[in-house]
Amino acid sequence: MQNSKKFYPMISQTHDIPNQYRVSPIRLNQYVCDGELRTWDGDTTPVYSTIETMDQEGNLGPTLLGHVSKMDRTKALEATAAAVKAFDRGKGDWPTMRVKDRIKCMENFVDQMKTKRDEIVRLLMWEIGKNLGDSEKEFDRTIDYIYATIEACKDFDRKGAKFSKVSGVRAHIRRGPLGIVLCLGPYNYPLNETFSLLIPAIIMGNTTIFKPAKLGVLLIGPLLEAFATCFPKGVVNVLFGRGREVASPIMSSGHIDVLALIGHSTSATALQDLHPNKNRLRLVLGLEAKNPAIILPSADLMSTVTECVSGALSFNGQRCTALKILYVHKKIKDEFLTLFAEAVDAAVFGMPWENTLLTPLPEPHKPDYIQSLIDDALAKGAKIINKRGGERSKNFIFPAVLYPVTKEMNIYHEEQFGPVIPVRDFEDINLPLDDMAESNYGQQVSVFGQEARELAPLIDVLTNLVCRVNLNSACQRGPDAYPFTGRKDSAVSTLSVHDALRTFSIRTFLAAKDNSMNKAIINDMLVERQSNFVNTDYIL
Ligand code: G3H
């Protein structure tokens, strides 16, 4: 049963906060440019948590977490110039460095990063309201991701450490960097998803400019020194500020070769449009999704309910992979909805360090937005079928299960990215399939059922509509070894540990006619170890 005492106060009095999770305001006015930790002395923006605490005058309100630099066009262009200089049209130390030496820099970085775990986990909880377990998981998963990337990079290098010969032409084929990468991550995974772009981009020899998301920004502060000291000058440049003032001039400069962005398509489109030379711009995008769950009559209802609750509501539904609409077969609709509504109402709200499923929403306007989706659906004939759905506080709205949802409702079309769960029913499986085919999105689907004969043809279609079909489990990105991508407007390019290294590089090779002159030259290069590219060293 829900502990209503935990839900209604919605605030955390200072004395309720365990010592190790308390925060005091941070001034984040450093940034990384050209290998230096520099200080910004211009305007700053206050950073608040929607978690309310008492200030010195005894007033309750959003907690001031600190101030962050509000950098401008001049600094953005300085960082761009640093990245351009470090790449030096392919001549720079970093893009020409042996892979094993790049790996040493990355190992040094991850060693330093590991020492910042407590600080970063604490800030994840305050800045974006992610619960303790998930904040720890975000940090640990990122460390694992970096180690896995290092291993995958060694593997690429080993595979390239050879010559092939076809039609009298010898080839030494490797993967080379693309150039200058602009990395912009999302607020819901400000560490993990941003680093899932940044780390492979760096290790493949690109030079980078990175601007944290609008929320989850202070937690990058503890890593600035490591970024500045572990890599050669200009390889990683870290800026803070608004997208319009920082990212826009960088794109307009025309120097960006790869836009790597996980976030909203409006930002991705606006930034692409600023690039003066679009054909040279490569895109690595993770955008909106509206992943459905399809619940068949043969589904095991208890485990389906459990998966649907966590799939729709972990981190309050603020995941691109969250289940954002449920399709339930009419035969089991009543039973499923009763169990599901009870399970949703049993979800506990609390402060992030209390490790509850539901926590404060970090975007101040989010409860009103979710409310507007609920109001619109109710006005068009849906009902809230769980008792607690729509209960409000300043920084939260209790998840409402809305049924029946129709195409006239905004919740059917919009990616809610928050705690509200629309449900449709079906008799003919073509209803959810047609909806998915019409949708602009195509990331993942969850299908619940136990009859192989019913599931098999369905999976054959679903795999052509989305990029991952989850059988009897919620949608998710991990394990990171598997491809993470989407069709239609949901993504451009594929990210997994291995795929990301491909995404941020291009095949490039030495080709030489097989004659005695070329043989002698290549032999000399290998024996004298004169080239970093042409080498057959085997990294262990
Ligand atoms: O926001 C989208 C994330 O990629 C989801 O990742 O499935 O591990 O929560 P997750």
Short mmCIF file of C-alpha atoms and ligand atoms in Angstrom, two decimals, residues 141 188-189 193 318-321 417 475-478 484, ligand 1:
data_model
loop_
_atom_site.label_atom_id
_atom_site.label_comp_id
_atom_site.label_asym_id
_atom_site.label_seq_id
_atom_site.Cartn_x
_atom_site.Cartn_y
_atom_site.Cartn_z
CA ARG A 141 27.05 1.71 -15.92
CA ASN A 188 17.35 12.25 -17.97
CA TYR A 189 20.73 10.51 -18.35
CA GLU A 193 23.89 8.97 -22.37
CA GLN A 318 11.25 10.13 -18.08
CA ARG A 319 13.11 7.64 -20.26
CA CYS A 320 13.14 7.54 -24.02
CA THR A 321 12.63 3.78 -23.72
CA PHE A 417 8.03 11.78 -20.89
CA CYS A 475 11.70 -1.79 -23.17
CA GLN A 476 15.22 -0.74 -22.27
CA ARG A 477 18.47 0.39 -23.77
CA GLY A 478 20.82 -2.08 -22.07
CA PHE A 484 20.38 0.90 -29.51
O1 G3H B 1 16.23 7.88 -22.22
C1 G3H B 1 16.53 6.88 -22.87
C2 G3H B 1 17.53 5.92 -22.38
O2 G3H B 1 18.37 5.48 -23.41
C3 G3H B 1 16.90 4.77 -21.76
O3 G3H B 1 17.83 3.94 -21.27
O4 G3H B 1 16.41 1.94 -21.06
O5 G3H B 1 18.55 2.10 -19.86
O6 G3H B 1 16.64 3.52 -19.16
P1 G3H B 1 17.31 2.81 -20.27
#
